[in-house]
C-alpha cells in the first residue's frame, strides 16, 4: 500500500497529554507511505505535551464556547486538514452535529452520528439501549428511586453520574444510609460488579461494519485510564462488541426515519456508529461479563491495541487518503503495556 509519500494533516482537539496517540498516527502514516503533519489545539497549548510535539499548535476556547466550532472550521479550511480527531467526551456532541460542515471543507471528523453520541453520553440511556439489544449490563436505576425503596436492592451498590467521565463522582454505597439527600448532578445506582475489568477497543468502517475488536485486561489504572494492560482474545467479549455495534447502528438508522432500513430506500451516506469506539466491562465470576460504559472516541488505552496490530489509526488515514480501510482481526494476544511518566521540554 503506497500513498505516494504525500502529506496528510491531522488535527487533534483537546490534545492535552495524548502524545502516544499522535505517535500512533505518525507510525500509521509511514506504513501507508504517507507523512503525517500533526496539528493540535488546547486551551493552553504551551502547557500541553501533545501540542508541544505537534508541527502546528494553537489555542482554542473551551468546547462550550459559542465560537469553538467556527475556530476549528477556519483552521481546517485554511490548513487543509484531512482528519480531525476529538479526544474528550464533552466535545463529541457539537462536533458530531457539525461534521457535515467540516466535510464541506474536506475534513473528516472522527465521530459517530448525533443519535449515537446522545446514547453513549448518557449512561442511563446506554444501559437501556444495550439491554434492549440483549447486551449484558448491570441492573441500573436512578439514585432517587433506590433511595425511595432500597428494599429490592442488595448492598453494596455502585453510584456514578449519568453524564460523568474520567471516574468523576463515582463511589460505593455500602448501605441505604450512604445515599445522600442531594447530589450536584443526576446519579445512577448499579449492582456492584466484582472481578477483572476489561476495555474493548473496536473499529467500525465507513459503512458501520465492525472490522476488529481487541479486548485488554486493565491490570491497573490511574485517574480512570489504563496504566498497565494486556491484550486478551476472549470470544465472549468480541461477540459483545459486535452486538454493541449493531445496537448503536440500529439507533442511527431508526433516527433517520421509518424507511431507513428499507432495502429499496437509498442507503444513508454514513452509518450511526463508525470509526474507533471502546467500552468497559467487568467479568463478574457470578454474573459473567457486564458492560457498563461506552466511549465513542479513541480511549486512553488505544496505543495498546495499536501495538498489538489492530491498525485502527492506519485504517482512518487510509480512508481519508482514498485507500482501503485496513483495521485487522489479526492482532496479537498477550501484548502488555506498562506506562510511565515522561516529559516534553521547550524553551
Coordinates of C-alpha atoms in Angstrom, one line a residue:
X1 CA 0.0 0.0 0.0
X2 CA 1.6 3.3 -1.1
X3 CA 0.1 6.8 -0.7
X4 CA 2.9 8.4 -2.8
X5 CA 4.6 9.8 0.3
X6 CA 2.2 12.8 0.4
X7 CA 1.4 14.8 3.5
X8 CA -1.7 14.0 5.4
X9 CA -2.7 16.7 8.0
X10 CA -4.4 15.5 11.2
X11 CA -5.9 17.8 13.9
X12 CA -6.2 16.6 17.5
X13 CA -8.5 18.6 19.6
X14 CA -8.3 19.0 23.3
X15 CA -4.9 17.3 22.8
X16 CA -3.6 17.5 26.3
X17 CA -1.3 14.6 27.1
X18 CA -2.3 12.4 24.2
X19 CA 1.3 12.2 22.9
X20 CA 1.2 8.5 22.3
X21 CA -2.0 8.7 20.3
X22 CA -0.3 11.3 17.9
X23 CA 2.6 8.9 17.6
X24 CA 0.3 6.1 16.7
X25 CA -0.9 8.2 13.8
X26 CA 2.7 9.1 12.7
X27 CA 3.6 5.4 12.6
X28 CA 0.4 4.6 10.8
X29 CA 1.1 7.2 8.1
X30 CA 4.6 5.8 7.5
X31 CA 3.2 2.4 6.9
X32 CA 0.9 3.8 4.2
X33 CA 3.7 5.7 2.6
X34 CA 2.4 9.0 3.9
X35 CA 3.9 11.7 6.1
X36 CA 1.7 12.8 9.0
X37 CA 1.7 16.5 9.8
X38 CA 0.2 16.8 13.3
X39 CA -1.8 19.8 14.3
X40 CA -3.1 20.1 17.9
X41 CA -5.1 22.5 19.9
X42 CA -5.9 23.1 23.5
X43 CA -6.8 25.8 26.0
X44 CA -3.1 26.4 26.8
X45 CA -1.1 24.7 24.0
X46 CA 2.2 25.8 25.6
X47 CA 1.3 23.6 28.6
X48 CA 0.1 20.6 26.5
X49 CA 2.6 17.9 25.8
X50 CA 0.8 16.8 22.6
X51 CA 0.7 20.4 21.4
X52 CA 4.4 20.8 22.1
X53 CA 5.2 17.7 19.9
X54 CA 3.0 18.8 17.1
X55 CA 4.1 20.6 13.9
X56 CA 1.4 23.2 14.4
X57 CA -0.3 24.1 17.7
X58 CA -2.8 26.8 18.5
X59 CA -5.1 27.9 21.3
X60 CA -8.9 27.4 21.3
X61 CA -11.6 28.3 23.9
X62 CA -13.4 25.7 25.8
X63 CA -15.6 23.4 23.7
X64 CA -18.6 25.0 25.3
X65 CA -17.7 28.4 23.9
X66 CA -20.0 29.6 21.1
X67 CA -17.2 30.1 18.6
X68 CA -15.4 26.8 19.3
X69 CA -16.6 25.0 16.1
X70 CA -16.0 28.1 14.0
X71 CA -12.4 28.3 15.2
X72 CA -11.8 24.7 14.2
X73 CA -13.5 25.1 10.9
X74 CA -11.4 28.1 10.0
X75 CA -8.2 26.2 10.8
X76 CA -9.3 23.0 8.9
X77 CA -10.2 25.0 5.8
X78 CA -7.0 27.1 5.9
X79 CA -4.6 24.3 6.6
X80 CA -6.4 21.6 4.5
X81 CA -6.9 19.2 7.5
X82 CA -7.8 15.7 6.2
X83 CA -8.8 14.2 9.6
X84 CA -10.0 15.8 12.9
X85 CA -9.7 13.5 16.0
X86 CA -11.5 14.6 19.1
X87 CA -10.1 13.2 22.4
X88 CA -12.6 14.1 25.1
X89 CA -16.3 13.2 25.6
X90 CA -17.6 16.8 26.1
X91 CA -16.8 17.9 22.5
X92 CA -18.3 14.9 20.7
X93 CA -21.9 16.2 20.6
X94 CA -21.2 19.5 18.9
X95 CA -18.6 18.0 16.6
X96 CA -21.0 15.3 15.6
X97 CA -23.7 17.8 14.7
X98 CA -21.2 19.9 12.7
X99 CA -19.5 17.0 10.9
X100 CA -21.2 17.9 7.6
X101 CA -19.9 21.4 7.7
X102 CA -16.4 20.0 8.2
X103 CA -16.9 17.7 5.3
X104 CA -17.6 20.7 3.1
X105 CA -14.1 22.0 3.7
X106 CA -12.6 18.5 3.1
X107 CA -12.2 17.4 6.7
X108 CA -13.4 14.0 8.0
X109 CA -14.4 14.4 11.7
X110 CA -13.8 11.1 13.6
X111 CA -17.1 11.0 15.3
X112 CA -20.3 8.9 15.1
X113 CA -23.8 10.2 14.4
X114 CA -25.5 12.5 16.9
X115 CA -28.1 9.8 17.7
X116 CA -25.2 7.6 18.8
X117 CA -23.5 10.3 20.8
X118 CA -26.8 11.1 22.5
X119 CA -26.9 7.5 23.8
X120 CA -23.3 7.0 24.9
X121 CA -23.0 10.3 26.6
X122 CA -26.0 9.4 28.8
X123 CA -25.1 6.3 30.9
X124 CA -28.8 5.7 31.7
X125 CA -29.7 5.5 28.0
X126 CA -26.6 3.5 27.3
X127 CA -27.7 0.8 29.7
X128 CA -31.3 0.9 28.3
X129 CA -30.3 0.6 24.7
X130 CA -27.8 -2.2 25.3
X131 CA -30.2 -4.1 27.5
X132 CA -32.9 -3.8 24.8
X133 CA -30.4 -5.3 22.3
X134 CA -29.5 -8.2 24.6
X135 CA -26.1 -7.0 25.6
X136 CA -25.3 -8.0 29.2
X137 CA -25.4 -5.0 31.5
X138 CA -25.6 -4.5 35.3
X139 CA -29.0 -3.8 36.9
X140 CA -29.3 0.0 37.0
X141 CA -31.7 2.7 38.4
X142 CA -31.9 6.3 39.3
X143 CA -30.5 7.0 42.7
X144 CA -33.7 8.7 43.9
X145 CA -35.7 5.5 43.0
X146 CA -33.3 3.4 45.1
X147 CA -33.5 6.0 47.9
X148 CA -37.3 5.8 47.9
X149 CA -37.3 1.9 48.0
X150 CA -34.0 0.3 48.8
X151 CA -35.5 -3.0 49.9
X152 CA -35.2 -4.5 46.5
X153 CA -31.5 -4.0 46.2
X154 CA -28.6 -5.9 47.7
X155 CA -25.9 -3.6 49.0
X156 CA -23.2 -2.6 48.4
X157 CA -24.1 -0.7 45.2
X158 CA -22.1 1.5 42.8
X159 CA -23.1 5.1 42.3
X160 CA -22.0 7.3 39.3
X161 CA -23.1 10.4 37.4
X162 CA -25.5 9.9 34.4
X163 CA -23.1 12.0 32.3
X164 CA -19.8 11.5 34.0
X165 CA -16.4 10.7 32.6
X166 CA -12.9 10.1 33.8
X167 CA -14.2 8.4 37.0
X168 CA -15.7 11.7 38.3
X169 CA -18.2 11.4 41.1
X170 CA -18.1 7.6 41.4
X171 CA -18.4 5.8 44.7
X172 CA -19.6 2.7 46.6
X173 CA -22.8 2.7 48.7
X174 CA -22.4 0.2 51.5
X175 CA -25.9 0.8 52.9
X176 CA -29.1 2.8 52.1
X177 CA -27.9 5.4 54.7
X178 CA -25.0 6.2 52.4
X179 CA -27.3 7.7 49.8
X180 CA -27.1 11.4 50.1
X181 CA -30.2 13.6 50.2
X182 CA -28.9 15.7 47.3
X183 CA -26.3 15.4 44.6
X184 CA -24.8 18.1 42.3
X185 CA -25.9 16.2 39.2
X186 CA -28.2 13.3 38.2
X187 CA -26.9 10.0 39.5
X188 CA -27.3 6.3 38.8
X189 CA -27.0 3.3 41.0
X190 CA -25.9 -0.1 39.7
X191 CA -25.3 -3.5 41.2
X192 CA -21.7 -3.7 42.4
X193 CA -19.8 -5.9 40.0
X194 CA -16.7 -7.8 41.1
X195 CA -13.9 -9.3 39.0
X196 CA -11.4 -8.2 36.4
X197 CA -12.1 -5.1 34.3
X198 CA -11.5 -5.0 30.6
X199 CA -11.6 -2.4 27.8
X200 CA -12.5 -3.5 24.3
X201 CA -11.3 -1.2 21.5
X202 CA -13.3 -1.7 18.3
X203 CA -13.2 -0.4 14.8
X204 CA -16.3 0.2 12.6
X205 CA -15.6 1.0 8.9
X206 CA -17.3 3.7 6.9
X207 CA -20.4 1.5 6.4
X208 CA -20.7 0.8 10.1
X209 CA -19.4 -2.8 9.9
X210 CA -17.2 -4.0 12.8
X211 CA -13.8 -4.9 11.4
X212 CA -11.9 -5.6 14.6
X213 CA -12.4 -5.8 18.4
X214 CA -9.4 -6.0 20.7
X215 CA -10.0 -6.7 24.5
X216 CA -7.4 -5.9 27.0
X217 CA -7.3 -6.6 30.7
X218 CA -7.0 -3.4 32.8
X219 CA -4.3 -4.6 35.2
X220 CA -4.1 -1.2 36.9
X221 CA -5.5 2.2 36.2
X222 CA -4.7 5.8 37.2
X223 CA -7.2 8.6 37.0
X224 CA -9.6 6.3 35.2
X225 CA -7.1 5.5 32.4
X226 CA -5.3 2.2 32.0
X227 CA -1.8 2.3 33.3
X228 CA -0.9 -1.4 32.8
X229 CA -2.8 -3.7 30.4
X230 CA -2.6 -6.9 28.4
X231 CA -4.5 -7.9 25.2
X232 CA -6.7 -11.0 25.6
X233 CA -8.5 -12.8 22.8
X234 CA -11.8 -13.5 24.5
X235 CA -14.6 -14.7 22.1
X236 CA -17.3 -13.6 24.5
X237 CA -16.1 -10.0 24.5
X238 CA -15.6 -9.9 20.8
X239 CA -19.2 -11.2 20.4
X240 CA -20.4 -8.5 22.8
X241 CA -18.6 -5.8 20.7
X242 CA -20.4 -7.0 17.6
X243 CA -23.8 -6.7 19.4
X244 CA -22.9 -3.2 20.6
X245 CA -22.0 -2.1 17.1
X246 CA -25.3 -3.5 15.8
X247 CA -27.3 -1.8 18.6
X248 CA -25.7 1.6 18.0
X249 CA -26.1 1.4 14.3
X250 CA -29.7 0.4 14.8
X251 CA -30.2 3.6 16.8
X252 CA -28.7 5.7 14.0
X253 CA -30.9 4.1 11.3
X254 CA -34.1 4.4 13.5
X255 CA -33.4 8.1 14.0
X256 CA -33.3 8.6 10.2
X257 CA -36.9 7.6 9.7
X258 CA -39.1 4.6 9.1
X259 CA -37.7 3.9 5.6
X260 CA -34.0 3.9 6.7
X261 CA -33.9 0.1 6.9
X262 CA -35.8 -0.5 3.7
X263 CA -33.6 -2.2 1.2
X264 CA -35.5 -0.2 -1.6
X265 CA -34.7 3.1 0.1
X266 CA -31.4 4.9 -0.5
X267 CA -28.6 3.9 1.9
X268 CA -27.7 6.5 4.4
X269 CA -24.5 8.4 3.5
X270 CA -22.9 7.5 6.8
X271 CA -23.9 4.9 9.5
X272 CA -24.8 5.6 13.1
X273 CA -21.6 4.4 14.7
X274 CA -18.2 4.4 12.9
X275 CA -14.5 4.6 13.5
X276 CA -13.0 3.8 16.8
X277 CA -15.1 3.2 19.9
X278 CA -14.3 1.5 23.2
X279 CA -16.3 0.0 26.0
X280 CA -15.6 -1.2 29.5
X281 CA -16.9 -4.4 31.2
X282 CA -16.3 -6.4 34.3
X283 CA -16.2 -10.1 34.1
X284 CA -18.1 -10.9 37.3
X285 CA -17.5 -14.5 38.5
X286 CA -21.2 -14.9 39.3
X287 CA -22.9 -12.9 36.6
X288 CA -20.4 -13.1 33.7
X289 CA -19.3 -10.1 31.6
X290 CA -21.4 -6.9 32.2
X291 CA -20.9 -3.8 30.1
X292 CA -21.1 -0.5 32.0
X293 CA -19.7 2.2 29.7
X294 CA -19.1 3.1 26.1
X295 CA -16.8 5.9 24.8
X296 CA -17.3 6.9 21.2
X297 CA -13.7 8.0 20.6
X298 CA -10.2 6.9 21.0
X299 CA -9.8 5.7 24.6
X300 CA -6.7 6.3 26.7
X301 CA -5.7 2.6 26.2
X302 CA -5.8 2.7 22.4
X303 CA -2.0 2.6 22.0
X304 CA -2.1 -1.0 23.4
X305 CA -4.5 -2.1 20.6
X306 CA -2.3 -0.3 18.1
X307 CA 0.8 -2.0 19.3
X308 CA -1.0 -5.4 19.1
X309 CA -1.6 -4.9 15.4
X310 CA -5.2 -3.5 15.3
X311 CA -4.3 -0.9 12.6
X312 CA -7.2 1.4 13.6
X313 CA -5.3 4.7 13.1
X314 CA -3.9 3.3 9.9
X315 CA -7.4 2.5 8.7
X316 CA -8.7 6.0 9.3
X317 CA -5.7 7.5 7.4
X318 CA -6.3 5.1 4.6
X319 CA -9.9 6.2 4.4
X320 CA -9.1 9.9 4.1
X321 CA -6.4 9.1 1.6
X322 CA -8.6 7.1 -0.7
X323 CA -7.1 3.8 0.2
X324 CA -8.9 0.6 1.5
X325 CA -9.6 0.6 5.3
X326 CA -7.3 -2.0 6.9
X327 CA -8.4 -2.4 10.6
X328 CA -7.4 -6.0 11.3
X329 CA -8.6 -9.1 13.2
X330 CA -5.1 -10.4 13.0
X331 CA -3.8 -8.8 16.2
X332 CA -1.6 -10.3 18.8
X333 CA -2.8 -11.7 22.1
X334 CA -0.6 -11.2 25.2
X335 CA 0.8 -7.8 24.3
X336 CA 1.5 -5.9 27.5
X337 CA 1.6 -2.2 28.0
X338 CA 3.2 -0.6 31.1
X339 CA 3.1 3.2 31.1
X340 CA 5.5 5.6 32.8
X341 CA 5.8 9.4 33.2
X342 CA 7.8 11.2 30.7
X343 CA 8.3 14.9 29.9
X344 CA 8.4 17.3 27.0
X345 CA 10.6 20.4 27.3
X346 CA 10.6 23.7 25.4
X347 CA 12.5 26.9 25.8

